[in-house]
Coordinates of C-alpha atoms and ligand atoms in Angstrom, one line a residue:
Chain Q
M426 CA 28.7 163.5 189.6
K427 CA 26.8 166.5 188.4
T428 CA 29.6 168.5 186.8
S429 CA 32.4 167.5 184.6
M430 CA 35.3 166.2 186.5
Y431 CA 37.7 166.8 183.7
F432 CA 39.8 169.7 182.2
G433 CA 40.6 168.3 178.8
P434 CA 42.0 164.9 179.4
F435 CA 43.0 165.8 183.0
G436 CA 41.3 165.6 186.3
G437 CA 39.0 162.9 187.7
Q438 CA 39.0 161.1 191.0
Y439 CA 41.8 158.7 191.7
V440 CA 41.2 157.9 195.4
P441 CA 40.1 155.0 197.5
E442 CA 36.4 154.1 197.4
T443 CA 35.9 155.2 201.0
L444 CA 36.2 158.8 199.9
I445 CA 33.7 158.6 197.1
P446 CA 30.6 159.3 199.3
A447 CA 32.5 162.3 200.9
L448 CA 33.4 163.7 197.4
D449 CA 29.8 163.3 196.3
E450 CA 28.6 165.1 199.4
L451 CA 31.2 167.8 198.9
E452 CA 30.3 168.3 195.3
E453 CA 26.6 168.6 196.1
A454 CA 27.3 171.1 198.9
F455 CA 29.7 173.1 196.8
L456 CA 27.3 173.3 193.8
A457 CA 24.5 174.3 196.2
S458 CA 26.6 177.0 197.7
A459 CA 27.4 178.4 194.3
T460 CA 23.7 179.4 193.8
D461 CA 23.0 180.2 197.5
S462 CA 23.1 183.9 197.8
S463 CA 23.4 183.7 201.6
F464 CA 26.6 181.7 201.2
G465 CA 27.9 184.2 198.7
E466 CA 27.1 187.1 200.9
E467 CA 28.7 185.6 204.0
L468 CA 31.9 184.8 202.0
L469 CA 32.0 188.3 200.4
T470 CA 31.6 189.9 203.8
L471 CA 34.4 187.8 205.2
L472 CA 36.7 188.5 202.3
R473 CA 36.1 192.2 202.8
D474 CA 35.9 192.7 206.5
Y475 CA 38.2 189.9 207.8
D476 CA 40.6 189.3 205.0
G477 CA 40.9 192.8 203.7
R478 CA 39.8 192.5 200.1
P479 CA 40.0 193.9 197.5
T480 CA 43.8 193.8 197.5
P481 CA 45.4 196.7 195.6
L482 CA 46.8 196.6 192.1
Y483 CA 50.1 198.4 192.4
F484 CA 52.0 200.0 189.6
A485 CA 55.7 199.0 190.2
S486 CA 57.3 202.0 188.6
R487 CA 60.9 201.2 189.6
M488 CA 60.6 197.6 188.4
T489 CA 59.0 198.9 185.2
K490 CA 61.9 201.3 184.7
A491 CA 64.6 198.8 185.6
L492 CA 63.3 196.1 183.2
G493 CA 62.7 198.6 180.5
G494 CA 59.8 196.8 178.8
A495 CA 56.2 196.4 179.7
K496 CA 54.5 198.4 182.4
I497 CA 54.4 196.2 185.4
Y498 CA 51.5 196.0 187.8
L499 CA 51.6 193.8 190.9
K500 CA 48.4 192.3 192.3
R501 CA 49.1 192.5 196.0
E502 CA 47.9 189.1 197.3
D503 CA 50.6 189.3 199.9
L504 CA 48.5 192.0 201.6
N505 CA 45.7 189.5 202.4
H506 CA 45.3 188.6 206.1
T507 CA 47.9 185.9 206.8
G508 CA 50.1 187.1 203.9
A509 CA 49.1 185.1 200.9
H510 CA 46.2 184.3 198.5
K511 CA 45.7 181.0 200.4
I512 CA 43.2 182.6 202.7
N513 CA 40.7 183.2 199.9
N514 CA 40.3 179.5 199.4
A515 CA 40.6 178.6 203.1
L516 CA 37.7 180.9 204.1
G517 CA 35.5 179.5 201.3
Q518 CA 36.2 175.9 202.1
V519 CA 35.9 176.3 205.9
L520 CA 32.7 178.2 205.5
L521 CA 31.4 175.3 203.4
A522 CA 32.6 172.8 206.0
K523 CA 30.8 174.7 208.7
R524 CA 27.6 174.7 206.7
M525 CA 27.9 171.0 206.0
G526 CA 28.1 170.4 209.8
K527 CA 31.7 169.1 209.8
K528 CA 33.5 169.3 213.1
R529 CA 37.1 168.8 212.1
I530 CA 39.3 170.4 209.5
I531 CA 42.2 168.6 207.9
A532 CA 44.8 170.4 205.7
E533 CA 48.2 169.7 204.2
T534 CA 50.8 172.4 203.9
G535 CA 54.2 172.9 202.3
A536 CA 55.6 176.3 203.1
G537 CA 53.0 176.7 205.8
Q538 CA 51.0 179.4 204.1
H539 CA 48.0 177.2 203.4
G540 CA 48.3 175.7 206.8
V541 CA 48.3 179.1 208.5
A542 CA 45.4 180.2 206.3
T543 CA 43.4 177.1 207.2
A544 CA 44.3 177.2 210.9
T545 CA 43.1 180.9 210.8
A546 CA 39.8 180.1 209.1
A547 CA 39.2 177.1 211.4
A548 CA 39.9 179.2 214.5
L549 CA 37.5 181.9 213.1
F550 CA 34.7 179.3 213.0
G551 CA 35.7 177.4 216.1
L552 CA 36.5 174.2 214.4
E553 CA 39.2 171.7 215.3
C554 CA 42.1 171.8 212.9
V555 CA 44.8 169.3 212.0
V556 CA 47.6 170.2 209.6
Y557 CA 50.0 167.7 208.0
M558 CA 53.4 169.0 207.2
G559 CA 56.5 167.2 206.0
E560 CA 59.2 166.9 208.6
E561 CA 61.7 168.6 206.4
D562 CA 59.3 171.5 205.8
I563 CA 58.6 171.8 209.5
R564 CA 62.3 172.4 210.0
R565 CA 62.6 174.9 207.2
Q566 CA 59.5 176.9 208.0
A567 CA 59.5 177.0 211.8
P568 CA 57.8 180.5 212.1
N569 CA 54.7 179.2 210.3
V570 CA 54.6 176.1 212.5
D571 CA 54.5 178.4 215.5
R572 CA 51.7 180.5 214.0
M573 CA 49.6 177.4 213.4
D574 CA 50.3 176.3 216.9
L575 CA 49.2 179.7 218.3
L576 CA 46.0 179.5 216.2
G577 CA 45.2 176.3 218.0
A578 CA 45.9 173.9 215.1
K579 CA 47.7 170.6 215.6
V580 CA 50.6 170.3 213.3
I581 CA 51.5 166.7 212.5
S582 CA 55.0 165.9 211.2
V583 CA 55.0 163.6 208.2
T584 CA 57.9 161.3 208.0
S585 CA 56.6 158.9 205.4
G586 CA 57.9 158.9 201.8
T587 CA 60.1 162.0 201.2
G588 CA 58.8 163.9 204.2
T589 CA 57.6 166.8 202.0
L590 CA 54.4 168.3 200.6
K591 CA 53.3 165.3 198.5
D592 CA 53.6 163.1 201.5
A593 CA 51.7 165.6 203.6
V594 CA 48.9 165.3 201.0
N595 CA 49.0 161.5 201.2
E596 CA 48.8 161.6 205.0
A597 CA 46.0 164.1 205.0
I598 CA 44.1 161.9 202.6
R599 CA 44.8 158.8 204.9
D600 CA 43.4 160.8 207.8
W601 CA 40.4 161.8 205.8
V602 CA 39.8 158.1 204.7
T603 CA 39.8 157.2 208.4
N604 CA 37.7 160.1 209.7
V605 CA 35.6 160.7 206.6
E606 CA 32.3 161.1 208.5
D607 CA 33.1 164.2 210.6
S608 CA 36.1 165.7 208.8
F609 CA 36.5 168.1 206.0
Y610 CA 39.7 168.1 204.0
V611 CA 40.7 171.7 202.9
I612 CA 43.0 171.2 199.9
G613 CA 45.3 174.2 199.3
S614 CA 45.6 174.3 195.6
V615 CA 43.8 173.5 192.3
M616 CA 44.7 169.8 192.8
G617 CA 43.3 166.6 194.2
P618 CA 40.2 164.7 193.2
H619 CA 37.1 166.5 191.7
P620 CA 35.5 168.8 192.9
Y621 CA 38.6 170.3 194.5
P622 CA 40.3 171.8 191.4
L623 CA 37.1 173.4 190.3
M624 CA 36.1 174.5 193.8
V625 CA 39.5 176.0 194.6
R626 CA 39.5 177.9 191.3
E627 CA 36.1 179.3 192.1
F628 CA 37.3 180.5 195.5
Q629 CA 40.4 182.0 194.0
K630 CA 38.9 183.6 190.9
V631 CA 38.2 186.8 193.0
I632 CA 41.9 187.7 192.3
G633 CA 41.4 187.9 188.6
I634 CA 37.9 189.5 188.8
E635 CA 39.4 192.3 190.9
A636 CA 42.6 192.6 188.8
R637 CA 40.7 192.9 185.6
A638 CA 38.5 195.7 186.9
Q639 CA 41.5 197.4 188.4
I640 CA 43.6 197.4 185.3
L641 CA 40.7 198.6 183.2
E642 CA 40.3 201.4 185.6
K643 CA 44.0 202.3 185.6
E644 CA 44.9 201.7 182.0
G645 CA 41.6 201.5 180.1
R646 CA 42.8 198.3 178.6
L647 CA 43.6 194.7 179.3
P648 CA 47.2 193.6 179.9
D649 CA 49.3 191.8 177.3
Q650 CA 50.4 189.2 179.7
V651 CA 49.4 187.9 183.0
I652 CA 52.2 186.2 184.9
A653 CA 51.9 183.9 188.0
C654 CA 54.0 181.5 189.8
V655 CA 52.7 177.9 190.0
G656 CA 53.0 175.4 192.7
G657 CA 49.7 173.6 192.3
G658 CA 48.3 176.5 190.3
S659 CA 45.7 178.2 192.6
N660 CA 47.0 181.8 192.4
A661 CA 47.6 181.3 188.7
M662 CA 44.1 180.0 188.0
G663 CA 42.7 182.5 190.4
I664 CA 44.1 185.4 188.3
F665 CA 44.0 183.8 184.8
H666 CA 40.4 182.8 184.9
A667 CA 38.9 186.2 184.5
F668 CA 41.3 187.0 181.6
V669 CA 40.9 183.9 179.6
K670 CA 37.6 184.8 177.8
S671 CA 38.8 188.2 176.8
A672 CA 42.0 186.7 175.5
W673 CA 40.0 184.4 173.3
R674 CA 38.1 187.3 171.9
R675 CA 41.5 189.0 171.1
G676 CA 42.6 186.1 169.0
G677 CA 43.5 183.3 171.4
W678 CA 45.6 182.7 174.4
G679 CA 48.2 180.2 175.5
W680 CA 50.4 179.1 178.3
R681 CA 54.0 179.8 178.5
R682 CA 55.9 177.9 181.2
E683 CA 59.0 179.3 182.7
S684 CA 60.5 176.7 184.8
T685 CA 63.1 176.5 187.5
P686 CA 65.8 173.8 187.0
P687 CA 64.8 171.4 184.3
P688 CA 63.8 167.9 185.4
S689 CA 66.6 165.5 185.7
P690 CA 65.6 161.9 185.9
E691 CA 69.2 160.9 186.1
D692 CA 69.9 162.2 189.5
G693 CA 66.4 161.5 190.7
R694 CA 65.4 165.1 191.2
G695 CA 63.2 167.1 189.0
C696 CA 61.6 170.5 189.1
S697 CA 58.1 170.3 190.4
T698 CA 56.3 172.1 187.6
A699 CA 58.5 171.4 184.7
P700 CA 57.2 171.3 181.1
T701 CA 57.2 167.6 180.5
P702 CA 54.6 166.6 178.1
T703 CA 54.1 163.2 179.5
C704 CA 50.7 162.3 180.8
S705 CA 50.5 161.0 184.2
M706 CA 48.8 161.6 187.4
M707 CA 49.3 161.8 191.1
T708 CA 47.1 159.4 193.0
T709 CA 44.2 161.8 193.4
D710 CA 43.6 163.1 189.9
R711 CA 45.2 162.8 186.6
F712 CA 47.4 165.6 185.7
S713 CA 50.4 166.7 183.9
P714 CA 53.3 167.3 184.1
P715 CA 54.7 164.7 186.4
I716 CA 58.2 164.5 187.6
P717 CA 59.6 161.9 185.2
S718 CA 60.0 158.5 186.7
P719 CA 59.8 155.5 184.4
Q720 CA 57.9 153.5 186.9
G721 CA 55.1 156.0 187.6
S722 CA 56.3 156.5 191.2
T723 CA 56.9 160.1 192.1
I724 CA 60.2 161.4 193.0
R725 CA 60.8 164.6 194.9
G726 CA 60.9 168.0 193.5
S727 CA 64.1 170.1 193.4
A728 CA 62.6 173.4 194.2
R729 CA 64.7 174.9 196.9
S730 CA 61.9 176.7 198.7
T731 CA 59.1 174.7 200.0
A732 CA 56.2 176.6 198.5
T733 CA 56.7 175.3 195.0
S734 CA 57.6 171.8 195.8
T735 CA 54.3 170.1 194.9
T736 CA 55.0 167.1 192.7
Q737 CA 52.9 168.2 189.9
A738 CA 50.6 171.1 188.9
G739 CA 46.9 170.6 189.0
P740 CA 44.8 169.5 186.1
L741 CA 43.7 173.1 185.2
M742 CA 47.4 173.9 184.7
S743 CA 48.0 171.0 182.4
P744 CA 48.4 171.5 178.7
S745 CA 45.3 169.9 177.1
P746 CA 45.4 169.2 173.4
T747 CA 43.5 172.4 172.8
T748 CA 45.8 174.6 174.8
K749 CA 48.3 176.7 173.0
L750 CA 51.8 176.4 174.5
L751 CA 54.0 179.3 174.1
K752 CA 57.8 179.0 174.0
P753 CA 59.5 179.6 177.3
S754 CA 61.6 182.7 177.1
G755 CA 64.6 180.9 178.4
A756 CA 66.0 184.2 179.6
P757 CA 66.8 184.8 183.2
A758 CA 63.9 186.6 184.9
A759 CA 65.8 189.9 185.4
S760 CA 66.5 190.5 181.7
R761 CA 63.3 189.4 180.3
G762 CA 62.5 192.7 178.6
S763 CA 60.9 191.7 175.3
S764 CA 59.1 188.4 175.9
P765 CA 56.7 187.4 173.1
P766 CA 53.2 188.6 173.5
L767 CA 50.5 186.2 174.6
R768 CA 48.8 186.1 171.3
A769 CA 51.8 185.1 169.2
P770 CA 52.4 181.5 170.2
T771 CA 55.6 179.9 169.1
P772 CA 55.1 176.3 170.1
S773 CA 58.2 174.8 171.6
P774 CA 59.2 171.4 170.3
T775 CA 58.8 169.7 173.6
S776 CA 55.6 171.2 174.6
T777 CA 53.7 170.4 171.5
A778 CA 54.7 166.7 171.5
P779 CA 51.6 164.6 171.7
L780 CA 50.4 163.5 175.2
P781 CA 50.8 159.8 174.6
P782 CA 48.9 157.7 177.1
C783 CA 46.3 160.2 177.8
R784 CA 43.3 159.6 175.6
R785 CA 39.8 160.8 176.5
T786 CA 37.9 157.6 176.4
A787 CA 34.2 156.9 176.8
S788 CA 34.7 156.7 180.6
C789 CA 36.4 160.0 180.2
W790 CA 39.8 160.0 181.7
Chain F
M1065 CA 35.1 127.9 186.6
T1066 CA 37.7 130.6 186.7
S1067 CA 40.7 130.0 189.0
I1068 CA 39.5 132.8 191.3
A1069 CA 36.0 131.2 191.6
Q1070 CA 37.8 128.0 192.4
A1071 CA 39.7 129.6 195.2
F1072 CA 36.3 130.4 196.9
A1073 CA 34.6 127.1 196.1
G1074 CA 33.4 125.1 199.1
K1075 CA 35.6 126.8 201.6
K1076 CA 36.6 130.1 203.1
A1077 CA 39.5 131.4 201.1
L1078 CA 42.7 132.5 202.8
I1079 CA 44.2 135.4 200.8
T1080 CA 47.6 136.9 201.5
Y1081 CA 49.1 140.2 200.3
L1082 CA 52.8 140.8 199.8
A1083 CA 54.6 143.7 198.3
A1084 CA 56.5 142.3 195.4
G1085 CA 60.2 142.9 195.6
D1086 CA 60.2 143.4 199.4
P1087 CA 63.1 143.4 200.0
D1088 CA 64.0 141.7 196.7
L1089 CA 62.3 139.7 194.0
E1090 CA 64.1 136.4 194.9
T1091 CA 62.6 136.6 198.4
T1092 CA 59.2 137.3 196.9
A1093 CA 59.5 134.2 194.7
F1094 CA 60.5 132.1 197.6
L1095 CA 57.5 133.4 199.7
L1096 CA 54.9 133.0 197.0
K1097 CA 55.9 129.4 196.5
L1098 CA 55.8 128.9 200.3
L1099 CA 52.4 130.5 200.7
D1100 CA 51.1 128.3 197.9
R1101 CA 52.5 125.2 199.4
E1102 CA 50.9 126.1 202.8
G1103 CA 47.5 126.2 201.2
V1104 CA 46.9 129.9 200.7
D1105 CA 44.0 130.1 198.3
L1106 CA 44.7 133.3 196.5
L1107 CA 47.9 135.4 196.3
E1108 CA 47.7 139.2 196.1
V1109 CA 50.9 140.5 194.7
G1110 CA 51.4 144.2 195.4
I1111 CA 53.1 146.6 192.9
P1112 CA 55.2 148.9 195.0
F1113 CA 54.4 152.6 194.6
S1114 CA 55.7 155.8 196.1
D1115 CA 52.3 157.2 197.1
P1116 CA 50.1 154.4 198.2
L1117 CA 47.0 156.3 199.5
A1118 CA 45.1 153.3 200.7
D1119 CA 48.0 151.8 202.7
G1120 CA 49.1 152.3 206.2
P1121 CA 52.7 152.5 207.4
V1122 CA 53.5 148.8 207.1
I1123 CA 52.7 148.4 203.4
Q1124 CA 54.0 151.9 202.7
Q1125 CA 57.4 150.8 204.1
A1126 CA 57.3 147.5 202.3
G1127 CA 56.7 149.3 199.1
Q1128 CA 59.7 151.7 199.8
R1129 CA 61.9 148.7 200.5
A1130 CA 60.8 147.1 197.3
L1131 CA 61.4 150.3 195.3
S1132 CA 64.9 150.7 196.9
G1133 CA 65.6 147.1 196.0
G1134 CA 64.9 148.0 192.3
A1135 CA 61.5 146.3 191.9
T1136 CA 59.6 147.4 188.8
L1137 CA 56.3 146.3 187.3
K1138 CA 58.2 144.8 184.4
K1139 CA 60.4 142.7 186.6
I1140 CA 57.4 141.7 188.7
L1141 CA 55.5 140.5 185.6
A1142 CA 58.5 138.6 184.5
L1143 CA 58.8 136.9 187.8
L1144 CA 55.2 135.9 187.8
K1145 CA 55.6 134.5 184.4
T1146 CA 58.4 132.3 185.5
L1147 CA 56.6 131.2 188.6
A1148 CA 53.3 130.4 186.9
P1149 CA 54.0 126.7 186.3
E1150 CA 55.1 126.3 189.9
I1151 CA 52.2 127.9 191.8
S1152 CA 48.7 126.6 191.8
A1153 CA 47.0 129.4 193.8
P1154 CA 45.7 132.2 191.5
R1155 CA 47.7 135.4 191.5
V1156 CA 46.1 138.8 191.6
L1157 CA 48.0 142.0 191.0
M1158 CA 47.2 144.9 193.3
G1159 CA 48.6 148.3 192.3
Y1160 CA 48.0 152.0 191.9
M1161 CA 46.8 153.6 188.7
N1162 CA 50.0 155.6 188.2
S1163 CA 52.1 152.5 187.8
L1164 CA 49.7 151.1 185.3
I1165 CA 49.5 154.3 183.3
A1166 CA 53.3 154.5 183.2
Y1167 CA 53.4 150.9 181.9
G1168 CA 50.6 151.4 179.4
L1169 CA 47.2 149.9 180.2
E1170 CA 47.1 147.7 177.2
A1171 CA 50.6 146.4 177.6
F1172 CA 49.9 145.9 181.2
A1173 CA 46.8 143.8 180.4
D1174 CA 48.7 141.8 177.7
D1175 CA 51.7 141.1 179.9
S1176 CA 49.6 140.3 183.0
A1177 CA 47.7 137.8 180.9
A1178 CA 50.9 136.3 179.6
A1179 CA 52.2 136.0 183.2
G1180 CA 49.2 134.0 184.2
V1181 CA 47.7 136.7 186.4
S1182 CA 44.0 136.0 187.2
G1183 CA 42.8 139.4 188.3
V1184 CA 43.7 143.0 189.1
I1185 CA 42.8 145.3 191.9
V1186 CA 43.4 149.0 191.7
P1187 CA 42.6 150.7 195.0
D1188 CA 42.7 154.3 193.7
L1189 CA 40.6 153.6 190.6
P1190 CA 36.9 154.0 191.5
F1191 CA 34.6 152.0 189.2
H1192 CA 33.2 155.1 187.4
Q1193 CA 36.6 155.6 185.8
S1194 CA 37.5 152.0 185.2
E1195 CA 35.8 151.3 181.9
E1196 CA 39.0 151.1 179.8
L1197 CA 40.9 148.9 182.2
A1198 CA 37.9 146.7 183.0
S1199 CA 37.4 145.9 179.3
L1200 CA 41.0 145.3 178.6
L1201 CA 41.1 142.8 181.4
K1202 CA 37.8 141.2 180.4
E1203 CA 39.0 140.7 176.8
R1204 CA 41.9 138.7 178.2
D1205 CA 39.8 136.6 180.6
M1206 CA 41.1 138.3 183.7
D1207 CA 38.9 139.4 186.6
F1208 CA 38.6 143.0 187.5
I1209 CA 38.2 143.1 191.3
L1210 CA 36.6 146.1 192.9
M1211 CA 36.5 147.4 196.4
V1212 CA 33.5 148.4 198.5
T1213 CA 33.6 150.0 201.9
P1214 CA 31.3 150.2 204.8
N1215 CA 30.1 153.7 203.7
T1216 CA 29.4 152.7 200.0
T1217 CA 25.7 153.4 199.3
D1218 CA 23.4 150.6 198.2
K1219 CA 23.0 152.4 194.8
R1220 CA 26.7 152.5 194.2
L1221 CA 27.2 149.0 195.5
K1222 CA 24.8 147.7 192.9
A1223 CA 26.7 149.6 190.2
I1224 CA 30.0 148.3 191.4
A1225 CA 28.8 144.7 191.7
E1226 CA 27.7 144.9 188.1
K1227 CA 31.2 145.8 187.0
A1228 CA 33.2 143.6 189.3
S1229 CA 34.1 140.0 188.6
G1230 CA 36.0 137.3 190.5
F1231 CA 35.1 138.6 194.0
L1232 CA 34.2 141.8 195.8
Y1233 CA 36.9 143.1 198.1
C1234 CA 35.1 144.4 201.2
V1235 CA 37.2 146.8 203.0
S1236 CA 36.4 146.1 206.7
T1237 CA 37.0 149.6 208.1
L1238 CA 37.0 153.3 207.2
G1239 CA 40.7 153.5 207.1
V1240 CA 43.9 152.3 205.4
T1241 CA 45.5 148.9 205.4
G1242 CA 46.8 147.7 208.7
D1243 CA 44.2 149.7 210.7
S1244 CA 42.8 147.3 213.2
A1245 CA 40.2 149.6 214.6
N1246 CA 36.7 148.6 213.6
A1247 CA 34.3 150.4 211.3
G1248 CA 31.6 150.7 213.9
T1249 CA 29.3 148.6 211.6
P1250 CA 29.5 144.9 212.7
L1251 CA 31.1 142.9 210.0
K1252 CA 28.2 140.5 209.6
E1253 CA 25.7 143.4 209.1
Y1254 CA 28.0 144.9 206.5
T1255 CA 28.5 141.7 204.5
D1256 CA 24.8 140.9 204.8
R1257 CA 24.0 144.2 203.2
V1258 CA 26.5 143.5 200.4
R1259 CA 25.2 140.0 199.9
S1260 CA 21.7 141.3 199.5
I1261 CA 23.0 143.0 196.4
T1262 CA 25.4 140.6 194.8
S1263 CA 26.1 136.9 194.6
L1264 CA 29.9 137.4 194.0
P1265 CA 32.1 135.9 196.7
L1266 CA 33.1 138.5 199.3
A1267 CA 36.6 138.8 200.8
L1268 CA 37.1 140.9 203.9
G1269 CA 40.4 142.7 204.3
F1270 CA 42.2 145.6 206.1
G1271 CA 43.3 145.0 209.7
V1272 CA 43.0 141.2 209.9
N1273 CA 46.0 140.5 212.2
S1274 CA 45.1 137.6 214.4
P1275 CA 43.4 134.2 214.2
E1276 CA 40.5 135.7 216.2
K1277 CA 40.1 138.5 213.7
A1278 CA 40.3 136.0 210.9
R1279 CA 37.6 133.9 212.5
L1280 CA 35.3 136.9 212.8
A1281 CA 36.0 137.9 209.2
A1282 CA 35.4 134.4 208.0
E1283 CA 32.1 134.2 209.8
A1284 CA 31.0 137.2 207.8
A1285 CA 32.6 136.7 204.4
D1286 CA 33.8 134.0 202.0
G1287 CA 37.4 134.9 202.2
V1288 CA 39.9 136.8 204.4
V1289 CA 42.8 138.9 203.3
V1290 CA 45.9 139.1 205.5
G1291 CA 48.5 141.7 204.5
S1292 CA 50.1 144.1 207.0
A1293 CA 50.3 141.4 209.7
L1294 CA 52.2 139.0 207.5
I1295 CA 54.5 141.7 206.3
S1296 CA 55.3 142.9 209.8
L1297 CA 56.0 139.4 210.9
L1298 CA 58.4 138.7 208.1
E1299 CA 60.1 142.0 207.8
P1300 CA 62.9 141.3 210.4
C1301 CA 64.0 138.3 208.5
G1302 CA 65.0 140.3 205.5
T1303 CA 66.2 137.8 202.9
N1304 CA 67.0 135.0 205.3
L1305 CA 64.9 132.2 203.8
E1306 CA 65.1 129.9 206.8
C1307 CA 63.9 132.7 209.1
L1308 CA 61.1 133.6 206.7
E1309 CA 59.9 130.0 206.6
K1310 CA 60.1 129.6 210.4
K1311 CA 57.9 132.6 210.9
A1312 CA 55.5 132.3 208.0
V1313 CA 54.5 128.6 208.4
P1314 CA 53.3 128.7 212.0
F1315 CA 51.5 132.0 211.4
L1316 CA 49.6 130.6 208.4
R1317 CA 48.8 127.4 210.2
S1318 CA 47.4 129.4 213.1
L1319 CA 45.1 131.1 210.7
Q1320 CA 43.8 128.0 208.8
P1321 CA 41.6 126.7 211.6
S1322 CA 39.8 130.0 211.8
L1323 CA 38.7 129.4 208.3
Q1324 CA 37.4 125.9 208.7
P1325 CA 33.8 125.2 208.9
G1326 CA 32.9 124.7 212.6
S1327 CA 35.2 127.4 213.8
G1328 CA 32.3 129.8 213.4
L1329 CA 29.3 130.0 211.2
V1330 CA 29.4 127.7 208.2
K1331 CA 28.9 129.3 204.9
Ligands
LIG2306 C1 52.6 182.6 198.8 C2 52.4 181.4 197.9 N1 52.3 181.5 196.6 C3 52.1 180.5 195.8 C4 52.1 179.2 196.2 C5 51.9 178.1 195.2 O1 50.7 177.5 195.2 P1 49.6 177.8 194.0 O2 50.3 177.5 192.8 O3 48.5 176.9 194.3 O4 49.2 179.2 194.1 C6 52.2 179.0 197.6 C7 52.1 177.6 198.1 O5 52.2 177.3 199.2 C8 52.3 180.1 198.5 O6 52.4 179.9 199.8

């Protein structure tokens, strides 16, 4: 490995040995692409002419008025081709796959946004595309299934495990293990084994680069807070990345997690990205927070919509010992007028608890 | 000589895999004793996990049955401890890293040693991240068994062989457990390549589901692992011990001749 696989104590590669040569090959190709100006130009052209970037930064005047606090701007990632930020990453990865000479694209999808984006990118490059989707998600998201079908992708219903996103990831990885020589696995968020978290963030950071320039142009200053929803964390890392350095210069930065229903180990359901300071990992990288289960097995998320039902957020989204954790506001979203500013961290008792089993050792996990 | 080295001494080793607790731990106890009595040389005991990436549908479902039946690593270790005096074949635990982290690596190493476990296999822990577990096991005289695959490069194979002990688990195909399709590389060519790099005993596994497949694997390697085929065979019996015995015994006896010298190339 030529780059660090870790974000604080999180990250790494927890996959079967069969995938190691593929991950090495991918890392090499990705790093080469990062310094290859022809790759950068081709991707930029696609993002502009095919996807429709830059997306606008829109001043939401009525929302600003209704909430009565901060001026609110929306970074309109919904205006990308296919309707979400997922295409930024899908175009980057499929372009890389094409340059690596891969013939077949594999993806997992939850709500179907990443599946649609990947099917679109694969169709654009004339590559075969197979998308794994939980059977329950297929039922809930029929229009996206139809779209993938129209784009020529084969959608495979996943019935193993809980029949949702995490199982779709597992099946996609099993497919990849079996077809590792000619297939490229396009992961849809900043998750999975190294180099995926790093690579997906690199392909998504365009969101923050644009947003930063746009807010400077409109307001002549940087925002007090940048807010994103987190499934695996790709749109969040995509927008946060460009702001993190400036936040440091302004006296530090931190995360504040606002979670949907709190994890409830008792009834076997937990919120996917809940602030549980226990260190654990899914089977492909080591990241926090997990849905609590004393045995280390994962249990399904409780999020009602599919998009946020990843089991855990990716390693970049995990609170490392050096990350400041800000207190969740605890207020319902609609009345959150005066949430604490980003640079005044009030650590919450749970989120500052030590991360017990997760030490950084010589072997670095 | 360690108990694992003994399992490979002078003969081709028959290795079986069962998911512990499928469908309950009493049945597992019965089966482990039965397998031992029937001359199985090494017993792989699987720790059930919700997301077993290296496993095909048969072992996934076995794991689900075990989890639904309430199997936990703690209970599995307690069972192995009780069984230790009654079983002569060495026991090797096979489980995913999440289960081990949730248990605590050091506690896992301590309790495995106390339960008489001879070695540990973690299919989703590539060797470059295994330093901590490997040394915890070594300190307690347990073997750390690593996997290699047909696409593992020679350079990496060398590095893996240096870390591994006990035996090398040679995954026969690019695929998951239970896949009976072949890797494309002839088995013998694959194991010859591995042998040119290490003197550890080699066990071939993934997809061995018939005496004929076992014979081919035994020709190429020093041991043969049978998992999904055994689990599928026994699954309909549930917890019916008589049924389990009736199915397991003839199956194991059908495999044994494939491992005898003379059935193919002698080691
Ligand atoms: C529109 C949209 N936003 C957000 C997400 C959450 O993913 P991430 O956290 O990686 O941005 C998804 C996931 O499917 C999505 O479809």
